[in-house]
Amino acid sequence: MKKIEAIIRKSKFDEVKEALHGVEVNFFSYWDVTGVGNEKEGHVYRGISYSTSEIQRRYLSIIVSEPFVEKTINAILSTAASGKVGDGKIFILPVEEAYRIRTGEKGNDSLN
Amino acid sequence: MKKIEAIIRKSKFDEVKEALHGVEVNFFSYWDVTGVGNEKEGHVYRGISYSTSEIQRRYLSIIVSEPFVEKTINAILSTAASGKVGDGKIFILPVEEAYRIRTGEKGNDSLN
Amino acid sequence: MKKIEAIIRKSKFDEVKEALHGVEVNFFSYWDVTGVGNEKEGHVYRGISYSTSEIQRRYLSIIVSEPFVEKTINAILSTAASGKVGDGKIFILPVEEAYRIRTGEKGNDSLN
Amino acid sequence: MMVCTALVFFMHLGFSFLEIGLTRQKNTINILFKNFFVITVGLLLYCIGGFNLMYPGFEDGDMGLLKFAGFGITAPEGGMGFGYADGGYTWWTDFLFQGMFAATAATIVSGAVAERIKLKGFMLFAVLYVGLIYPIVGAWKWGGGFLDAWGFYDFAGSTLVHSVGGWGALITIYLLGARIGKFDKDGKPKALPGHNLPIASAGVFILWLGWFGFNGGSVLSADPELTSLTLVTTSLAAAAGGVAATFFSNLLYKNYDLTMFMNGVLGGLVGITAGADQMSPTDAILIGLIAGVVVVLGIALIDKLKLDDPVGAVAVHLICGIWGTLAVGIFGAMAGFDQFLVQLIGVGIVGAFCVISSFIILTIVKATTGLRVDKEEELNGLDLSEHGMEAYADFRTNES
Amino acid sequence: MMVCTALVFFMHLGFSFLEIGLTRQKNTINILFKNFFVITVGLLLYCIGGFNLMYPGFEDGDMGLLKFAGFGITAPEGGMGFGYADGGYTWWTDFLFQGMFAATAATIVSGAVAERIKLKGFMLFAVLYVGLIYPIVGAWKWGGGFLDAWGFYDFAGSTLVHSVGGWGALITIYLLGARIGKFDKDGKPKALPGHNLPIASAGVFILWLGWFGFNGGSVLSADPELTSLTLVTTSLAAAAGGVAATFFSNLLYKNYDLTMFMNGVLGGLVGITAGADQMSPTDAILIGLIAGVVVVLGIALIDKLKLDDPVGAVAVHLICGIWGTLAVGIFGAMAGFDQFLVQLIGVGIVGAFCVISSFIILTIVKATTGLRVDKEEELNGLDLSEHGMEAYADFRTNES
Amino acid sequence: MMVCTALVFFMHLGFSFLEIGLTRQKNTINILFKNFFVITVGLLLYCIGGFNLMYPGFEDGDMGLLKFAGFGITAPEGGMGFGYADGGYTWWTDFLFQGMFAATAATIVSGAVAERIKLKGFMLFAVLYVGLIYPIVGAWKWGGGFLDAWGFYDFAGSTLVHSVGGWGALITIYLLGARIGKFDKDGKPKALPGHNLPIASAGVFILWLGWFGFNGGSVLSADPELTSLTLVTTSLAAAAGGVAATFFSNLLYKNYDLTMFMNGVLGGLVGITAGADQMSPTDAILIGLIAGVVVVLGIALIDKLKLDDPVGAVAVHLICGIWGTLAVGIFGAMAGFDQFLVQLIGVGIVGAFCVISSFIILTIVKATTGLRVDKEEELNGLDLSEHGMEAYADFRTNES
Ligand SMILES: Nc1ncnc2c1ncn2[C@@H]1O[C@H](COP(=O)(O)OP(=O)(O)O)[C@@H](O)[C@H]1O
Ligand SMILES: Nc1ncnc2c1ncn2[C@@H]1O[C@H](COP(=O)(O)OP(=O)(O)O)[C@@H](O)[C@H]1O
Ligand SMILES: Nc1ncnc2c1ncn2[C@@H]1O[C@H](COP(=O)(O)OP(=O)(O)O)[C@@H](O)[C@H]1O
């Protein structure tokens, strides 16, 4: 099992979600984070123009079993990219175990 | 050391928290996320009935030393379950090191 | 590659961020969480005085390549500490792979 | 007078804001819905009743019932809304002004029972309480009934509006029980903080503004001197109530509690309502100061009784309403022991009637629609479980 | 009358709140900006136009144009704002009252086109619509033009204000297209829930309050009887509209939808506007009840037509505006087949004119500033892309 | 007049909303608390002072003090609130209207010092400023003092209310220093965006509404022509101010800044306040346009001076207040070089007095309660550190 953490543009979320469903990844959790990165966003507030590298991003946390890892990554890579700086990142972390709270089952069975 | 990520129903949080305190797990962090899963929730907005699989969930991040892993999992499993679809998941990830910022100590000592 | 998760006081964030930039760690994501820990905060609401161990904290998620791990930890340790209970924790988790969504590159190259 | 009607109408936004702001976000839509329900249905009920009172058929029935109960209200226009149509304003204005008042009683209840009452149950309760109990009590005094004959004085409704609402609130929260999490296993009260204090504060400002209409309009004439005195006493009592509550609660609890400030202002306003036209500014300030202290103690008392009143409606409307009614016998132009006694009796009779009738109504409600939502629904919030909507769909929430 | 002007001014806050509350947080600043723009520029335009109408130079030009078009408006003061300056109020009050009205038409459009229109395009549209179309139509009736001569009746603007705004909204959303995500691939409507229902509810309360000024002030005299009757009919229609919409939508969709309650109240208010001074309370309630049902059906209809109207402006202002105008021929003192026919013709002519002129204006807009923001900007929200600011900078958001 | 009093009262909600909206969420409760404090304590102080002025004892003392200082105010009713009680309204109304005004001066300061002032220090400052400085200055003109004798004109308080507040704000923010994070190490200003722009916008709408009462009520008579002209000039100046500020700031900074729109509207309102009854509509528009530009430049100037004024109080109230006072000598019925000079002198004297007295008061404050919270408290927000509460307990926040 792997944990796939994807940090994407909020405006790409709907497309990414559909692509994930397309490869049978129907379970995940997400929340919004502030990303500090290369992209700069111009703001003006009361006459002060400033540009910030702190941008709202969406954080997806997807735990999948090994056979799904690649499909998932490809689904995200192909839909979340706009080609402009700031498209985000995908990270893969090892997961040792998973439980489904409802039934108590564990292992890959608990994932779907 | 392990990181225990638990995604639970918000309405179960108070019970889970007490159970965790019951097994001496007094330190953790949590935040609210949107979960995409099997459970569907019915909504109506301005005459449009729709059901969504995006549901607010609470995300608990608990880092514990090995001896606590099982107790923690059992505490969550026994309190967070309602038996209905959508009760959530628990994931176990490896943690290599931990530091307490206040003192700089590391290892298991830093955890409590 | 490692994932550095740091839970810090919100009031220390600006200093931490500058310290990170100081050691060339220019990329990370953060969000606010509720921390359950040793620190207690006194509140009063409509005549009910109560103290809570649930305190708002900021959660930093920083993925760095091995050579940066130590610098990053030191940068955080030296700026986030106030010496009072509740300064927070740093956790190090293994990361297996990283991708830059914009270009699809992977490995350490994708991190900066 | 028409302006006052508009201001009294606007109080319903004030109540809505106050109630929303002092409760948790997961029940926001439910509270708003109840408030819209109360003002619209209240007005319509009032219209139906008002009209019927003009035609013999219903009037006989209604009055007959009351006659049977022995309260000698015999004048054809003995009901609400027509009794004093001899001033410098029209019947229409009076109807609307009174109609806006009527709904207030149910709105007061709405705040106290928030976050756990079943929507259908509340709707049934509100219809019966606004449609029957409030006008019956009102007729006793403003309709020229027996309380009026005895010399009971209640200028703009400390008893007739606020206490009537407050008693209803008290009985309902008693039967309903506390919200989950309000008391811990040992019975110690816990804080369930309101989710939007700016909105709640705005509610208080709007209510204060509305009180200019409430008390100002109750002069029921364009006499500028009396009306303006009324506005001065109203404002001073509000100011004094707020200040007293803040500093008294600061003394007790060692913090500057904004919600106590708000409740103190409201307590002062409710306290002055019964005698706003009888008091000098100094009297008004005294009444307000005492009301402010009373509110703080009242809120603590409610907690001690293991009752759960999220917005402080009982302390503000019932306790300060009683205080204000009695104050007419203590301060101002009408003060005197006899008057005090009459006020006390009036408070007692109205209280007894409201308590009994609330019990009866709530028993009916319990038997038919049910009174309280089930545990799961309450934990998830009434917005999702009763309305299937979220009040702040775009915001990440945080509550426990 | 001056109070009414203040209340009508305050309606602009009501509209702003309603529109904000029913849309997503990422477009909040944009909507607020549009509302500020409409009220300020509307007033200034009105001032420029009003003054010019007083001096022969411009007046000749303007009237000549209209004369040329064959609508026999010949009186020198045939324009807006001066035509009925014979009552018990001053020219200045009248100017301001009318000026506050004028901006309303554009505000109605603002809500419907929210979340996707280009700011510059909207500003251009608003200037032309408020500066030209609204006063031309207004002159036909309130300025003593041909509709007035035919006996067309529109007390406070069901047609002249609300339908004019509503037609503009309809045409603009038709040309603009739906928001991304409003319809799925199969054309089924999806919900894009509003982000702040307390604010939206406050908007409805404020609008209701403002309607006291809107309808009350349109009596244009201090006749207390008529004014107060107007307030009663206005309030009862609002209450009836809200109740009807709620229970009718509960019947259809099996939930208690707060936003339907709100739209129902507004529908009732718009519905009564044309004949507020001609109706008995019972008539008003009937008009309101029907308006409530009409709003619910109207909203469903708009969805079915694949049009996207986030706040329900077309259902509330256009459809209920038409209903209200026709209702003058069906209910109340003026009812009669002839009157109904005149009303129908009036609705038709105004509709045709607004549709055509909107098309022309929007074609100009499209050719110059452009009408719709591009996809990326829309997804990121207009607040960031057009203003570079966030409405709630300190809150963690959640929208999809 | 009573309606105007209600509207002026309501301005306090407007100020609260504006100040909250333009600051960060972690200081919201603190700001609300200060606003409640100012209005309630302000009213009570006013009442105490007002009454004392009616009894020889205090009056002699007070006037003696002032006599000693050499400002020949000798009339027994020389203080505020009684001087012009010869119009068509009652003493009570006048008291309340003036009392609502009085608190405004401290409210203006409240906004500028937000997010870092110590609560106790502010309370002490407000008591002294509202209780002493404001009435002393007011007596010079409205109380029939020497400024009045010289022919200084200030219709509704551009100088007597707004500048008095503005000077206090300027001195306090100078002594207080900027918020942490407002200027970077190189002294370049950074943005600390307001957390709730809908609420801030509502504040502006409410203030505009309140200004109808502020300026309309200051006519202090029921002369409908003058009152209505005043409302027209007030509204046009507001509109012009908003439009000018928006487009001027768009020119400078290339974006459509909603907060500049809001400040521009307020600048226009403050600017017209001194001469609202003396101006033609065209004059009003010109005054407003200039005020709009002045506000934008003023805000930039404050930043350049390394002062930190989160809500723009100095630019709006002080700078536009001065501009409005001087404008009486430039535009309208009273224009003329002599008048301009008198206006200038009046501005100068009031300014000097406010600056000096603010310095003295703040020195006392610093020595007793302390002026500024410590660093930790400021970073954590005053809501937690001074009140132990959160304004939006259920929402996940985001600020930096
Ligand atoms: N090492 C990292 N750890 C955590 N988050 C990161 C890291 N690098 C980038 N991110 C996230 O990804 C977002 C996009 O990265 P950015 O550098 O702006 O664009 P790009 O990947 O196109 O060069 C950032 O805003 C941040 O949220
Ligand atoms: N593979 C996953 N990765 C991340 N989060 C998941 C995953 N599977 C489930 N979740 C989270 O758990 C929640 C409950 O899962 P769901 O499938 O609805 O119920 P159940 O576990 O009872 O079958 C989801 O809403 C989602 O937040
Ligand atoms: N084991 C843990 N897992 C996750 N978060 C933790 C853990 N321990 C501490 N934290 C986070 O760190 C914060 C500070 O810890 P606390 O125990 O209060 O202070 P200290 O580290 O100074 O003893 C907590 O509020 C919580 O958010």
PDB file of C-alpha atoms in Angstrom, chain C residues 9-11 13-15 18 30 32-34 41-46 56 58 84, chain F residues 25 181 185 190 375-376 379-380 384 387-390 393 395-400:
ATOM      1  CA  ARG C   9       2.621  27.870  17.009  1.00  0.00           C
ATOM      2  CA  LYS C  10       0.866  30.122  14.557  1.00  0.00           C
ATOM      3  CA  SER C  11       2.611  33.118  16.051  1.00  0.00           C
ATOM      4  CA  PHE C  13       5.160  30.967  11.523  1.00  0.00           C
ATOM      5  CA  ASP C  14       6.689  34.072  10.000  1.00  0.00           C
ATOM      6  CA  GLU C  15      10.006  33.493  11.711  1.00  0.00           C
ATOM      7  CA  GLU C  18      12.157  33.094   6.955  1.00  0.00           C
ATOM      8  CA  TYR C  30       0.899  24.388   5.299  1.00  0.00           C
ATOM      9  CA  ASP C  32      -4.013  25.049  10.277  1.00  0.00           C
ATOM     10  CA  VAL C  33      -4.908  22.202  12.598  1.00  0.00           C
ATOM     11  CA  THR C  34      -6.136  21.756  16.100  1.00  0.00           C
ATOM     12  CA  GLU C  41      -5.515  27.654  27.160  1.00  0.00           C
ATOM     13  CA  GLY C  42      -7.968  29.465  29.432  1.00  0.00           C
ATOM     14  CA  HIS C  43     -11.262  30.600  27.978  1.00  0.00           C
ATOM     15  CA  VAL C  44     -14.426  32.100  29.359  1.00  0.00           C
ATOM     16  CA  TYR C  45     -17.722  32.024  27.533  1.00  0.00           C
ATOM     17  CA  ARG C  46     -20.860  33.415  29.045  1.00  0.00           C
ATOM     18  CA  GLN C  56      -4.837  26.065  16.951  1.00  0.00           C
ATOM     19  CA  ARG C  58       0.031  25.373  12.039  1.00  0.00           C
ATOM     20  CA  LYS C  84       6.965  27.211  26.976  1.00  0.00           C
TER      21      LYS C  84
ATOM     22  CA  GLN F  25     -10.234  37.885  12.398  1.00  0.00           C
ATOM     23  CA  GLY F 181       4.268  42.787  10.081  1.00  0.00           C
ATOM     24  CA  LYS F 185      12.709  45.365   7.586  1.00  0.00           C
ATOM     25  CA  LYS F 190       2.985  45.191   3.517  1.00  0.00           C
ATOM     26  CA  LYS F 375       4.265  41.048  21.217  1.00  0.00           C
ATOM     27  CA  GLU F 376       2.998  37.583  22.090  1.00  0.00           C
ATOM     28  CA  LEU F 379       0.570  37.786  17.462  1.00  0.00           C
ATOM     29  CA  ASN F 380      -1.984  35.529  19.069  1.00  0.00           C
ATOM     30  CA  LEU F 384      -7.639  35.243  22.774  1.00  0.00           C
ATOM     31  CA  HIS F 387     -11.038  38.169  25.979  1.00  0.00           C
ATOM     32  CA  GLY F 388     -10.253  34.474  25.969  1.00  0.00           C
ATOM     33  CA  MET F 389     -12.765  33.925  23.160  1.00  0.00           C
ATOM     34  CA  GLU F 390     -12.818  33.393  19.453  1.00  0.00           C
ATOM     35  CA  ALA F 393     -15.159  29.412  16.816  1.00  0.00           C
ATOM     36  CA  PHE F 395     -14.312  28.093  11.302  1.00  0.00           C
ATOM     37  CA  ARG F 396     -10.886  26.973  10.287  1.00  0.00           C
ATOM     38  CA  THR F 397      -8.701  29.993   9.913  1.00  0.00           C
ATOM     39  CA  ASN F 398      -5.884  30.781   7.689  1.00  0.00           C
ATOM     40  CA  GLU F 399      -4.171  33.972   8.590  1.00  0.00           C
ATOM     41  CA  SER F 400      -0.480  34.529   8.680  1.00  0.00           C
TER      42      SER F 400
END
